[in-house]
Amino acid sequence: MKRLLLLLMLAPFASAQLQVDPRIASEISKIKAIDNHAHPVLPTPDDTGYDALPVENMDPYTDPVRTRAGSPLAAEASRQLFGAASPRDLIEQKRAGYPNWVLDRLGIETMLANRVAMGPGLAPPRFLWVPYEDALMYPLNNASLASANSDRKAFYADEDRLLKQYLKESGFAAPPTTLNEYLQKVVDATLARHKRGGAVAVKFEAAYLRSLDFDDVPRTAAEAVYRRGHAGAIPDADYKKLQDFLFRHIAAEAGRLGVAVHIHVAWGAGGYFHIAGTNPLLLESVFNDPALHNTNFVMLHGGWPFTREITALLTKPNVYTDFSAQTLINYPRAVSQVLREWLEFAPDKVLFGTDAYPYSEETGWEQSGWIATQTTRQALGLALTEMLNDGEVSRERAQELAHMVLHDNAAKLYGLLSYK
Ligand SMILES: [Zn+2]
């Protein structure tokens, strides 16, 4: 009966499923996962806290086939999750219990919720908070940066709003006059507040705003830029130095507080997204900075399309990756090839993630969560079956690897072992 149900659930991926070792598939289907990265939505109307930089209102661009409007995957996900009911009916019925019900349907034990704020229905231990810190990197006038294109214009307006909120929560109406005061009373104070609010990690989606080459800038240089920028307009290249300094300061402080740093490292939505600026190798000097060796970094989305660069970077002791979003935009076979390479190299550094997100009316966080979890089980099954067939791992080790990727690696990283 259980086997039949599994086959029915995987029906849309039947051709790939055929090649997964049935005992591996069965083991994978039983693991209750930790989702390293997702954007669940509150079960209340008009929630906008699921992203600091919402991506639904960007200039038109070419969407990957799997996530295009009318994709059969979204309809199948709705059918599997809701049957004849509508999400609205189920929310009415289950109220604050609805998000937990969705997690149960997805086979997810714990979801890291990357949101501006949490709320009723999204609570520990099932949902753990990952707030955004990009806004703290932009305390000066952002008009010049925002003028690059329409997407950046919208994003910088979002960051300006969020910084205003963080300033207000820190007791300021505007950034203080010195960098020293800004660091202590706004940046560190905000991070401490986020930690107290339950954050297990902090998130940077800086790749939507700039490239990921955060240089090691001396404090005196950053102070000078802050002082001049506070008084008037400065060149973008000078402002970058301050952002670079602030990024490293925040990363160091996160390490001191014991929260991981999540960074969007991959292709991103939009026709203006700077793909070359997300090459994971741009982060190498950050990972090699001795001052940041107490900080754990997680490269979200596995660097796609730069997945090989990620493989090499996993040798850094404090660097991890997840494959969230890859399971939405790519088919199981392609994801399995990436996973196999990582599992052959540094399997203790690979985390499962969905990037469940309210992409559209037809693909909510529930449907995208379903597509990502089903694709993950397929891809992981394929990778482990190949490794088993090629004599690289024993059956026992293949099962152990499945548990590591879906649960144990994240449990260790975030200290969630008690939730097992
Ligand atoms: Zn995301």
Tab-separated table of C-alpha atoms and ligand atoms in Angstrom, residues 37-39 50-51 114 132 203 205 208 264 300-301 324-325 354-357 359, ligand 1:
chain	number	residue	atom	x	y	z
A	37	HIS	CA	15.901	27.648	2.680
A	38	ALA	CA	12.283	28.600	1.971
A	39	HIS	CA	9.812	31.477	2.069
A	50	TYR	CA	8.138	36.434	2.757
A	51	ASP	CA	10.922	38.371	0.973
A	114	ASN	CA	13.693	33.269	5.158
A	132	TYR	CA	17.605	39.668	5.963
A	203	LYS	CA	20.462	36.030	4.790
A	205	GLU	CA	20.398	38.450	-1.286
A	208	TYR	CA	20.261	41.091	-6.706
A	264	HIS	CA	22.264	33.804	-2.539
A	300	LEU	CA	22.266	28.987	-1.205
A	301	HIS	CA	21.134	27.424	-4.508
A	324	SER	CA	17.420	24.976	-3.158
A	325	ALA	CA	15.862	26.437	-6.330
A	354	THR	CA	13.451	23.959	-1.488
A	355	ASP	CA	13.228	27.738	-2.021
A	356	ALA	CA	9.464	27.278	-1.645
A	357	TYR	CA	8.075	30.729	-2.482
A	359	TYR	CA	5.884	32.678	-7.172
B	1	ZN	ZN	14.949	32.185	-1.615
